[in-house]
Tab-separated table of C-alpha atoms and ligand atoms in Angstrom:
chain	number	residue	atom	x	y	z
A	803	MET	CA	179.677	99.634	125.211
A	804	THR	CA	182.015	97.391	123.202
A	805	PRO	CA	185.792	98.065	123.235
A	806	LYS	CA	185.675	98.964	119.528
A	807	VAL	CA	183.000	101.611	120.110
A	808	ALA	CA	184.899	102.994	123.115
A	809	ARG	CA	188.105	103.240	121.057
A	810	PHE	CA	186.330	104.982	118.177
A	811	LEU	CA	184.806	107.548	120.558
A	812	ALA	CA	188.121	108.171	122.317
A	813	GLU	CA	190.250	108.434	119.177
A	814	LYS	CA	187.875	110.174	116.786
A	815	ALA	CA	185.745	112.263	119.174
A	816	PRO	CA	183.063	112.409	116.446
A	817	ALA	CA	180.713	115.377	116.232
A	818	THR	CA	177.567	114.815	118.283
A	819	PRO	CA	174.930	113.621	118.224
A	820	CYS	CA	175.872	110.392	116.466
A	821	LEU	CA	175.380	106.654	116.644
A	822	VAL	CA	178.501	104.469	116.779
A	823	LEU	CA	177.753	100.790	116.198
A	824	ASP	CA	180.045	97.751	116.385
A	825	VAL	CA	179.046	95.388	113.578
A	826	ASP	CA	181.051	92.556	115.179
A	827	ARG	CA	178.660	92.716	118.128
A	828	VAL	CA	175.758	92.169	115.739
A	829	ALA	CA	177.509	88.996	114.542
A	830	GLU	CA	178.010	87.886	118.168
A	831	ASN	CA	174.343	88.475	118.943
A	832	TYR	CA	173.382	86.503	115.844
A	833	ALA	CA	175.539	83.595	117.063
A	834	ARG	CA	173.990	83.769	120.553
A	835	LEU	CA	170.510	83.691	119.110
A	836	ARG	CA	171.322	80.742	116.835
A	837	ALA	CA	172.695	78.844	119.817
A	838	ALA	CA	169.558	79.608	121.837
A	839	MET	CA	167.163	78.571	119.054
A	840	PRO	CA	169.030	76.303	116.637
A	841	LEU	CA	165.855	75.032	114.967
A	842	ALA	CA	164.526	78.473	114.048
A	843	ARG	CA	165.397	80.359	110.879
A	844	ILE	CA	166.369	83.941	111.663
A	845	TYR	CA	164.689	86.735	109.668
A	846	TYR	CA	166.274	90.002	110.796
A	847	ALA	CA	163.589	92.698	111.226
A	848	VAL	CA	165.245	95.293	109.002
A	849	LYS	CA	163.376	98.226	110.502
A	850	ALA	CA	165.400	97.976	113.739
A	851	ASN	CA	168.424	99.304	111.822
A	852	PRO	CA	168.613	99.038	108.039
A	853	ALA	CA	172.244	100.238	107.680
A	854	ALA	CA	174.039	98.561	104.783
A	855	PRO	CA	177.026	97.292	106.854
A	856	ILE	CA	174.612	95.458	109.180
A	857	LEU	CA	172.655	93.895	106.328
A	858	ALA	CA	175.861	92.841	104.546
A	859	ARG	CA	177.256	91.190	107.684
A	860	LEU	CA	174.014	89.322	108.292
A	861	VAL	CA	173.935	88.147	104.661
A	862	ALA	CA	177.435	86.754	105.171
A	863	LEU	CA	176.244	84.929	108.291
A	864	GLY	CA	173.384	83.300	106.391
A	865	SER	CA	170.549	85.327	107.892
A	866	SER	CA	167.194	85.846	106.233
A	867	PHE	CA	165.305	89.152	106.377
A	868	ASP	CA	161.902	90.505	107.385
A	869	ALA	CA	161.185	93.579	105.261
A	870	ALA	CA	158.287	95.965	105.824
A	871	SER	CA	158.383	97.970	102.577
A	872	PHE	CA	159.639	97.580	99.019
A	873	ASN	CA	162.536	99.905	99.845
A	874	GLU	CA	163.575	97.540	102.635
A	875	VAL	CA	163.310	94.634	100.179
A	876	LYS	CA	165.628	96.544	97.833
A	877	ALA	CA	168.071	97.287	100.672
A	878	CYS	CA	168.307	93.559	101.451
A	879	LEU	CA	168.836	92.667	97.781
A	880	ALA	CA	171.496	95.384	97.473
A	881	ALA	CA	173.288	93.885	100.484
A	882	GLY	CA	173.393	90.548	98.659
A	883	ALA	CA	170.397	88.734	100.153
A	884	ALA	CA	168.704	86.161	97.922
A	885	PRO	CA	165.043	86.979	97.165
A	886	SER	CA	164.161	83.595	98.683
A	887	ALA	CA	165.637	84.795	102.004
A	888	ILE	CA	163.307	87.797	102.220
A	889	SER	CA	159.872	87.845	103.821
A	890	PHE	CA	157.631	90.827	103.086
A	891	GLY	CA	156.276	90.814	106.633
A	892	ASN	CA	154.128	93.918	106.826
A	893	THR	CA	150.410	93.061	106.733
A	894	VAL	CA	149.712	96.504	105.235
A	895	LYS	CA	151.207	96.801	101.724
A	896	LYS	CA	150.395	98.704	98.567
A	897	GLU	CA	149.501	96.269	95.818
A	898	ARG	CA	152.127	97.738	93.479
A	899	ASP	CA	154.791	97.123	96.151
A	900	ILE	CA	153.668	93.484	96.419
A	901	ALA	CA	153.961	93.212	92.632
A	902	ALA	CA	157.394	94.865	92.652
A	903	ALA	CA	158.712	92.530	95.371
A	904	PHE	CA	157.247	89.497	93.596
A	905	ALA	CA	158.938	90.602	90.350
A	906	GLU	CA	162.248	90.660	92.258
A	907	GLY	CA	161.669	87.042	93.311
A	908	VAL	CA	160.238	87.502	96.814
A	909	THR	CA	157.681	84.754	97.465
A	910	MET	CA	156.853	85.014	101.181
A	911	PHE	CA	154.248	87.514	102.397
A	912	ALA	CA	152.296	88.275	105.587
A	913	PHE	CA	148.599	89.158	105.735
A	914	ASP	CA	145.860	89.572	108.338
A	915	SER	CA	142.834	90.588	106.283
A	916	GLU	CA	140.621	89.584	103.389
A	917	GLU	CA	141.500	92.625	101.322
A	918	GLU	CA	145.247	92.033	101.649
A	919	LEU	CA	144.739	88.426	100.596
A	920	GLY	CA	143.046	89.689	97.439
A	921	LYS	CA	146.021	91.904	96.646
A	922	LEU	CA	148.394	88.977	97.153
A	923	ALA	CA	146.335	86.619	94.985
A	924	ARG	CA	146.333	89.158	92.135
A	925	SER	CA	149.903	90.457	92.396
A	926	ALA	CA	151.888	87.533	93.857
A	927	PRO	CA	150.046	84.474	92.485
A	928	GLY	CA	151.084	81.209	94.098
A	929	ALA	CA	153.182	82.950	96.789
A	930	ARG	CA	153.695	81.480	100.267
A	931	VAL	CA	151.521	83.486	102.615
A	932	TYR	CA	151.237	83.470	106.389
A	933	CYS	CA	148.496	84.889	108.571
A	934	ARG	CA	149.283	86.976	111.612
A	935	ILE	CA	147.104	86.372	114.648
A	936	LEU	CA	146.465	88.731	117.547
A	937	VAL	CA	148.163	87.748	120.807
A	938	GLU	CA	148.588	89.320	124.217
A	939	ASN	CA	151.407	91.887	124.484
A	940	ALA	CA	151.533	91.981	128.301
A	941	GLY	CA	155.139	92.122	129.491
A	942	ALA	CA	156.296	94.140	126.484
A	943	GLU	CA	157.772	97.568	127.166
A	944	TRP	CA	156.973	98.609	123.590
A	945	PRO	CA	153.648	96.840	122.894
A	946	LEU	CA	152.029	96.756	119.456
A	947	SER	CA	148.398	96.974	120.588
A	948	ARG	CA	145.842	95.697	118.076
A	949	LYS	CA	147.285	97.296	114.982
A	950	PHE	CA	148.378	93.988	113.414
A	951	GLY	CA	146.909	90.512	113.410
A	952	CYS	CA	143.387	89.106	113.464
A	953	GLU	CA	141.373	86.851	115.723
A	954	VAL	CA	141.848	83.099	115.438
A	955	ALA	CA	138.446	82.334	113.909
A	956	MET	CA	139.053	84.848	111.161
A	957	ALA	CA	142.616	83.612	110.592
A	958	ARG	CA	141.232	80.110	110.135
A	959	ARG	CA	138.798	81.234	107.461
A	960	LEU	CA	141.417	83.408	105.695
A	961	MET	CA	143.952	80.565	105.568
A	962	ILE	CA	141.368	78.335	103.871
A	963	ARG	CA	140.491	81.205	101.536
A	964	ALA	CA	144.191	81.676	100.664
A	965	GLY	CA	144.285	78.165	99.219
A	966	GLU	CA	141.081	78.761	97.252
A	967	LEU	CA	142.673	81.896	95.765
A	968	GLY	CA	145.648	79.915	94.472
A	969	LEU	CA	148.066	81.069	97.178
A	970	ASP	CA	150.165	78.683	99.287
A	971	PRO	CA	148.784	78.856	102.881
A	972	TYR	CA	152.242	78.446	104.333
A	973	GLY	CA	152.111	79.504	107.959
A	974	LEU	CA	150.931	81.449	110.979
A	975	SER	CA	152.669	84.269	112.813
A	976	PHE	CA	152.395	86.396	115.908
A	977	HIS	CA	154.340	89.154	117.640
A	978	VAL	CA	154.323	89.398	121.427
A	979	GLY	CA	155.394	93.066	121.433
A	980	SER	CA	158.851	94.579	121.437
A	981	GLN	CA	161.230	94.517	124.412
A	982	GLN	CA	159.229	91.597	125.760
A	983	THR	CA	160.596	90.776	129.202
A	984	ASP	CA	158.414	87.762	129.993
A	985	THR	CA	159.228	84.380	128.450
A	986	ALA	CA	155.681	83.220	129.250
A	987	ALA	CA	154.314	85.606	126.600
A	988	TYR	CA	155.786	83.351	123.897
A	989	GLN	CA	154.465	80.216	125.563
A	990	ALA	CA	150.911	81.574	125.669
A	991	ALA	CA	151.106	82.701	122.044
A	992	ILE	CA	152.495	79.330	120.921
A	993	GLY	CA	149.589	77.587	122.636
A	994	LYS	CA	147.133	79.777	120.743
A	995	VAL	CA	148.813	79.345	117.369
A	996	ALA	CA	149.264	75.595	117.836
A	997	MET	CA	145.529	75.019	118.289
A	998	LEU	CA	144.807	76.855	115.065
A	999	PHE	CA	147.645	75.041	113.282
A	1000	THR	CA	146.261	71.635	114.257
A	1001	ASP	CA	142.745	72.676	113.357
A	1002	LEU	CA	143.866	73.831	109.899
A	1003	ARG	CA	145.789	70.604	109.297
A	1004	GLU	CA	142.684	68.619	110.150
A	1005	SER	CA	140.743	70.771	107.697
A	1006	GLY	CA	143.170	69.798	104.929
A	1007	VAL	CA	145.189	73.043	104.800
A	1008	LYS	CA	148.901	72.280	104.277
A	1009	VAL	CA	150.139	74.822	106.808
A	1010	ARG	CA	153.742	74.066	107.799
A	1011	MET	CA	155.421	77.137	109.351
A	1012	VAL	CA	155.118	78.999	112.652
A	1013	ASN	CA	156.621	82.486	112.823
A	1014	LEU	CA	157.307	83.488	116.428
A	1015	GLY	CA	158.031	87.118	115.543
A	1016	GLY	CA	160.444	89.333	117.425
A	1017	GLY	CA	160.419	90.944	120.837
A	1018	TYR	CA	163.591	89.439	122.387
A	1019	PRO	CA	164.802	92.089	124.812
A	1020	VAL	CA	167.978	94.068	125.365
A	1021	ARG	CA	169.310	95.099	128.766
A	1022	TYR	CA	168.774	98.820	129.335
A	1023	ARG	CA	168.631	100.040	132.956
A	1024	THR	CA	167.358	96.773	134.414
A	1025	GLU	CA	168.104	93.085	133.946
A	1026	VAL	CA	166.112	91.052	131.440
A	1027	PRO	CA	166.038	87.259	131.040
A	1028	GLU	CA	168.897	85.729	129.021
A	1029	ILE	CA	168.245	84.781	125.406
A	1030	GLY	CA	168.800	81.176	126.448
A	1031	ASP	CA	165.799	81.468	128.781
A	1032	PHE	CA	163.632	82.564	125.854
A	1033	GLY	CA	164.983	79.721	123.719
A	1034	ALA	CA	164.278	77.153	126.421
A	1035	ALA	CA	160.758	78.449	127.092
A	1036	ILE	CA	159.924	78.565	123.389
A	1037	MET	CA	161.269	75.084	122.635
A	1038	ALA	CA	159.453	73.631	125.653
A	1039	ALA	CA	156.180	75.130	124.447
A	1040	MET	CA	156.756	73.951	120.875
A	1041	ALA	CA	157.474	70.403	122.088
A	1042	GLU	CA	154.452	70.464	124.379
A	1043	HIS	CA	152.077	71.469	121.588
A	1044	PHE	CA	153.613	69.837	118.507
A	1045	GLY	CA	155.447	66.817	119.958
A	1046	ASN	CA	157.904	65.298	117.489
A	1047	ASP	CA	156.136	66.834	114.521
A	1048	LEU	CA	157.611	70.318	114.784
A	1049	PRO	CA	156.670	72.799	112.049
A	1050	GLU	CA	159.269	74.987	110.371
A	1051	MET	CA	160.131	77.739	112.837
A	1052	VAL	CA	160.864	81.350	111.966
A	1053	ILE	CA	161.913	84.162	114.304
A	1054	GLU	CA	162.123	87.869	113.451
A	1055	PRO	CA	164.508	89.528	115.911
A	1056	GLY	CA	165.225	93.219	115.488
A	1057	ARG	CA	166.204	94.899	118.738
A	1058	PHE	CA	168.086	91.876	120.102
A	1059	LEU	CA	170.545	91.736	117.182
A	1060	VAL	CA	171.510	95.400	117.019
A	1061	GLY	CA	170.405	97.159	120.231
A	1062	ASP	CA	173.445	96.626	122.433
A	1063	ALA	CA	175.863	97.017	119.496
A	1064	GLY	CA	175.348	100.775	119.342
A	1065	VAL	CA	175.912	103.855	121.476
A	1066	VAL	CA	174.638	107.387	120.908
A	1067	ALA	CA	177.228	110.040	121.734
A	1068	SER	CA	175.659	113.307	122.794
A	1069	GLU	CA	176.685	116.662	124.263
A	1070	VAL	CA	175.048	118.404	127.197
A	1071	VAL	CA	173.685	121.720	125.893
A	1072	LEU	CA	172.398	123.117	129.183
A	1073	VAL	CA	171.904	122.212	132.845
A	1074	SER	CA	169.347	124.436	134.587
A	1075	ARG	CA	166.685	124.615	137.308
A	1076	LYS	CA	163.146	125.996	137.287
A	1077	ALA	CA	163.701	127.703	140.689
A	1078	GLU	CA	166.895	128.352	142.626
A	1079	ASP	CA	165.937	125.891	145.356
A	1080	ASP	CA	164.467	123.270	142.998
A	1081	PRO	CA	166.305	120.005	143.649
A	1082	VAL	CA	165.524	118.753	140.161
A	1083	ARG	CA	167.895	119.915	137.424
A	1084	TRP	CA	166.860	119.976	133.806
A	1085	VAL	CA	169.515	118.448	131.561
A	1086	TYR	CA	169.159	119.324	127.880
A	1087	LEU	CA	171.027	117.035	125.479
A	1088	ASP	CA	171.774	117.635	121.790
A	1089	ILE	CA	169.601	114.605	120.947
A	1090	GLY	CA	165.976	114.065	121.896
A	1091	ARG	CA	162.703	112.569	120.765
A	1092	PHE	CA	163.019	114.107	117.282
A	1093	GLY	CA	166.716	113.267	116.939
A	1094	GLY	CA	165.913	109.547	117.014
A	1095	LEU	CA	164.954	108.716	120.601
A	1096	ALA	CA	161.311	108.091	119.655
A	1097	GLU	CA	161.039	105.096	121.955
A	1098	THR	CA	161.276	107.420	124.953
A	1099	GLU	CA	157.608	108.215	124.174
A	1100	GLY	CA	155.728	107.498	127.393
A	1101	GLU	CA	159.191	106.794	128.892
A	1102	ALA	CA	158.721	103.279	127.489
A	1103	ILE	CA	162.363	102.552	126.728
A	1104	ARG	CA	164.694	103.878	129.396
A	1105	TYR	CA	168.278	104.063	128.153
A	1106	ALA	CA	171.235	103.930	130.504
A	1107	ILE	CA	173.349	107.110	130.366
A	1108	ARG	CA	177.093	107.442	130.985
A	1109	THR	CA	178.768	110.715	131.902
A	1110	PRO	CA	182.377	111.783	132.553
A	1111	HIS	CA	181.496	112.247	136.258
A	1112	ASP	CA	180.016	108.811	137.021
A	1113	GLY	CA	180.665	107.701	140.600
A	1114	GLN	CA	180.531	111.248	141.983
A	1115	PRO	CA	177.558	112.653	143.971
A	1116	ASP	CA	174.390	112.808	141.913
A	1117	GLY	CA	170.877	114.226	142.105
A	1118	PRO	CA	167.493	113.962	140.413
A	1119	VAL	CA	167.111	115.211	136.844
A	1120	THR	CA	164.593	115.684	134.092
A	1121	ILE	CA	166.207	114.935	130.740
A	1122	ALA	CA	165.119	116.710	127.566
A	1123	GLY	CA	166.123	117.158	123.952
A	1124	PRO	CA	167.243	120.379	122.249
A	1125	THR	CA	164.167	121.272	120.179
A	1126	CYS	CA	161.481	123.848	120.952
A	1127	ASP	CA	158.739	121.258	121.436
A	1128	SER	CA	157.587	120.234	124.889
A	1129	ALA	CA	157.021	116.672	123.621
A	1130	ASP	CA	160.806	116.600	123.330
A	1131	THR	CA	161.176	115.734	127.021
A	1132	LEU	CA	162.691	112.282	127.433
A	1133	TYR	CA	162.468	111.356	131.094
A	1134	GLU	CA	160.543	113.123	133.844
A	1135	LYS	CA	159.000	110.247	135.811
A	1136	SER	CA	161.573	107.475	135.587
A	1137	ASN	CA	163.757	108.559	138.511
A	1138	TYR	CA	166.859	109.415	136.540
A	1139	ARG	CA	169.787	110.764	138.544
A	1140	LEU	CA	172.931	112.320	137.055
A	1141	PRO	CA	176.126	113.695	138.648
A	1142	LEU	CA	175.896	117.154	140.223
A	1143	ALA	CA	179.088	118.086	138.350
A	1144	LEU	CA	177.425	117.660	134.962
A	1145	LYS	CA	177.616	120.850	132.878
A	1146	ALA	CA	177.167	122.228	129.371
A	1147	GLY	CA	179.762	120.871	126.958
A	1148	ASP	CA	180.142	117.492	128.681
A	1149	ARG	CA	179.969	114.506	126.367
A	1150	VAL	CA	177.614	111.739	127.490
A	1151	GLU	CA	176.703	108.363	126.023
A	1152	LEU	CA	173.317	106.699	125.764
A	1153	LEU	CA	173.933	102.959	125.855
A	1154	SER	CA	172.314	100.196	123.807
A	1155	THR	CA	170.856	102.577	121.258
A	1156	GLY	CA	171.631	100.498	118.162
A	1157	ALA	CA	167.967	99.666	117.498
A	1158	TYR	CA	165.089	101.948	116.540
A	1159	VAL	CA	167.058	105.201	116.717
A	1160	THR	CA	168.652	106.251	113.409
A	1161	THR	CA	165.556	105.793	111.264
A	1162	TYR	CA	163.313	107.575	113.742
A	1163	ALA	CA	165.376	110.782	113.492
A	1164	SER	CA	163.487	113.658	111.875
A	1165	GLN	CA	164.587	115.327	108.660
A	1166	GLY	CA	165.599	118.568	110.325
A	1167	PHE	CA	163.064	119.729	112.881
A	1168	ASN	CA	164.221	123.112	114.224
A	1169	GLY	CA	167.166	122.817	111.847
A	1170	PHE	CA	168.772	119.898	113.656
A	1171	ALA	CA	170.356	117.474	111.178
A	1172	PRO	CA	169.353	113.803	111.004
A	1173	LEU	CA	171.471	111.597	113.271
A	1174	ALA	CA	175.003	110.850	112.005
A	1175	GLU	CA	175.976	107.150	111.899
A	1176	HIS	CA	179.358	105.399	112.185
A	1177	TYR	CA	179.694	101.629	111.697
A	1178	VAL	CA	182.955	100.224	113.027
B	1375	LIG	C1	159.196	95.186	114.513
B	1375	LIG	C2	158.944	93.784	114.144
B	1375	LIG	C3	159.826	92.776	114.542
B	1375	LIG	C4	161.028	93.030	115.392
B	1375	LIG	O1	160.686	93.250	116.707
B	1375	LIG	P1	161.814	93.348	117.849
B	1375	LIG	O2	161.050	93.607	119.060
B	1375	LIG	O3	162.720	94.449	117.460
B	1375	LIG	O4	162.522	92.040	117.861
B	1375	LIG	C5	159.564	91.505	114.129
B	1375	LIG	N1	158.474	91.202	113.376
B	1375	LIG	C6	157.614	92.143	112.983
B	1375	LIG	C7	156.450	91.756	112.155
B	1375	LIG	C8	157.808	93.453	113.360
B	1375	LIG	O5	156.928	94.376	112.988
């Protein structure tokens, strides 16, 4: 938790649940990432946290943006981003949203299918397009499965087709999965993309950009490699496969830029047991899966939790949210322990919750309001 967030919580004691996020920390993370990968252009993945103060700060720092919908495109423009600094990076877009973004001056679009290419050729003629290829997501705590991307042989054919359709076959992209804890995942993906890149060049396609996607991890309960380790691994792989003829490099960090800038403040609603001699207590918080903690699905992302009694004797707990849905159980199998003194009314903090929380909050399931947000 940054000193600014701690001060805000202490002085304002805001109503819970809420997210408090230090925008200066976002700027620090941006600087760390630039230092780790100075040759890559940074496109912030807006979906991680689209709050206006974050977008405005990143515009001021010279960031570009990866938008997934026309509303995200508009949010970037409203924050002052130039249309040329926005990539419409979702491979699944309505054609009228492509047309609307193109009319606003956006000229960079992702695709992974023939049909999407047709939409782009009709509604964003001449635009720079890049094809997303499928890569392994092993090592990612929040993998993306096979939802996006296509196999290399198909990508090759689609990139050639893009040129025939009057589009600019600009680049290739991949995404190694979110909260990727293994630097080797990027190296393997770069090897795959580089072969296709070279092949396309030899076939006369003027491909010139490689988009390495996002995935750079945040520290939750356990250590992860430093961002410098990812930068070093990525640059070594790029040099190995491209030599001195490096393509333009793009990265799309989301979680890394905003995750550790934010803290969710919550209140304990109830501490109970299922039997008098049951060693496991159930701790019900006023935020859960439907209040924004969607990434606790499958206990994939395991947030660190601070309480007023830290350092005192603790015991095993199951942690759940406040709604009347059994899916709203956060952690049952991940060996969480919390102080035995914890009781209803205590305020607790969930650390590094700046990414993928506010926008996942439901509209009012069981009457609980969407998550409040404070940017300091
Ligand atoms: C979600 C997403 C990102 C950001 O991923 P992080 O793991 O948050 O860095 C980047 N690119 C694309 C295409 C995405 O869908």
